[in-house]
Structures are given as C-alpha cells and as structure tokens.
CSV table of C-alpha atoms in Angstrom, one decimal:
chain,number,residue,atom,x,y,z
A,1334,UNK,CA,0.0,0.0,0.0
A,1335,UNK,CA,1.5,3.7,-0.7
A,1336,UNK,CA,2.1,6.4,-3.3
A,1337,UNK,CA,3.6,5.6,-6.5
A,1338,UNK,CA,5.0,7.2,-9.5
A,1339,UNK,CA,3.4,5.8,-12.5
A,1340,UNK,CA,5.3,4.5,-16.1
A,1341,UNK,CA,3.9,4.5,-19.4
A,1342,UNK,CA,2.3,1.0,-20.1
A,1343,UNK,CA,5.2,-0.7,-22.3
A,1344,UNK,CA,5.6,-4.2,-23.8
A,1345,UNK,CA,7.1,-6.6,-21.6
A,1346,UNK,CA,7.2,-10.0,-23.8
A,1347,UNK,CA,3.8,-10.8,-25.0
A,1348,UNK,CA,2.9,-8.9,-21.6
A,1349,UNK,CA,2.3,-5.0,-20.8
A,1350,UNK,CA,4.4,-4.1,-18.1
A,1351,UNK,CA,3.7,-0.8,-16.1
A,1352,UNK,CA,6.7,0.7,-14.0
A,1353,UNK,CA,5.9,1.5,-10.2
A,1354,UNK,CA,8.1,3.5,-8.3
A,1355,UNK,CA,7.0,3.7,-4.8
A,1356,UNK,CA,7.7,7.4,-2.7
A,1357,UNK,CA,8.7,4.8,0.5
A,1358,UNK,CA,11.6,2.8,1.3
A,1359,UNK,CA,11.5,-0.5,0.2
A,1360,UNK,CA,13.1,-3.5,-0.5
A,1361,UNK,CA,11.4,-4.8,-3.7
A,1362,UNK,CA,13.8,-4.4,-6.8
A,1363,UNK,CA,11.3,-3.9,-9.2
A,1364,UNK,CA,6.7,-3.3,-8.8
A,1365,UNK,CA,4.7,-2.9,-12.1
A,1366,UNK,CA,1.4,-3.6,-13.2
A,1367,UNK,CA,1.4,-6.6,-15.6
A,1368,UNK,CA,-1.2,-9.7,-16.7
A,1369,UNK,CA,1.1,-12.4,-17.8
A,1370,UNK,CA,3.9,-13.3,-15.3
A,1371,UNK,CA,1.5,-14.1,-11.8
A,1372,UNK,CA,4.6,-13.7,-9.0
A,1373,UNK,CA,6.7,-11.8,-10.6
A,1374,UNK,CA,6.0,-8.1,-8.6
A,1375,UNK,CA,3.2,-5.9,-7.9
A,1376,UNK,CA,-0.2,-5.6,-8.8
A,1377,UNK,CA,-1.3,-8.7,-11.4
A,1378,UNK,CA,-4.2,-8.1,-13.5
A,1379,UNK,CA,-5.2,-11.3,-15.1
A,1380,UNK,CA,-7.5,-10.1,-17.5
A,1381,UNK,CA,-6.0,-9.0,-21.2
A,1382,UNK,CA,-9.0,-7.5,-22.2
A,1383,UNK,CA,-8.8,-5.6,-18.7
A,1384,UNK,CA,-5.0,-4.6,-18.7
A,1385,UNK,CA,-5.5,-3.4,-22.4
A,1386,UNK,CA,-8.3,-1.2,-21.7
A,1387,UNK,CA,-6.3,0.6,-18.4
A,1388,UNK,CA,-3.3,0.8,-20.6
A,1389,UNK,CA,-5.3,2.5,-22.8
A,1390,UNK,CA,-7.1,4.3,-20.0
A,1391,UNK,CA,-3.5,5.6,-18.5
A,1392,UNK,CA,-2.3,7.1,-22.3
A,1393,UNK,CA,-5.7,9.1,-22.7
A,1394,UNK,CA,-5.6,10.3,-18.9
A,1395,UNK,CA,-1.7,10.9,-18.7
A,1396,UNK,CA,-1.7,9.9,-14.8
A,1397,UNK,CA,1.6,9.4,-13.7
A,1398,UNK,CA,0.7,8.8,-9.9
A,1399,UNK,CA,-1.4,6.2,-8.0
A,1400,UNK,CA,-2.4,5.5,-4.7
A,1401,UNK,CA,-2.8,1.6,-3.5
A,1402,UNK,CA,-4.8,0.8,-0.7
A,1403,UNK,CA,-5.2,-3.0,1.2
C-alpha cells in the first residue's frame, strides 16, 4: 500500500508491463502492473482485455501517480 510514481504502459514479452516506483523505502527491486507473469512483482491483473483497456485508460488520462490501498 502507498504512493507511487506511475510509467507508461510498455511491452514486456507478450505482456504489458507498467513501472511502479513507490515514494517509500523498500526492499522490492522492481513493482509494475502486468497480466502475464503471476509472482513476478506488484499488482497482477489477469485479465487481457482488462489490462489493455487501463493501458489504454493511462495514455488518454496521462496519470503518472497512484495511490494503493489493502
């Protein structure tokens, strides 16, 4: 949970891979949104049709910061 600076939806593989840099200390090497790779870091969305439209979402907004609650 936290504040975190928000990349541009990218292709990871046949994934889409959003960059999370938290504004917190923390251990975690790397924290992106993806649908793919389950247990790789961060928030997993399993969906492609869902990831697609908030990648799509994220471009036409331009946000660049979110806020993850438990």
């Amino acid at each position: 949970a936290g504040t975190y600076r928000l990349g541009a939806p990218e292709a990871w593989g046949e994934d889409i891979w959003f960059d999370l840099q938290p504004s917190f200390e923390t251990t975690r090497s790397d924290v992106g949104v993806h649908c793919c790779y389950q247990g790789t870091g961060g928030i997993f969305i399993p969906s492609r049709t869902d990831i697609d439209a908030l990648a799509g979402w994220v471009r036409m907004a331009g946000l660049r910061e979110i806020t993850v609650s438990n």
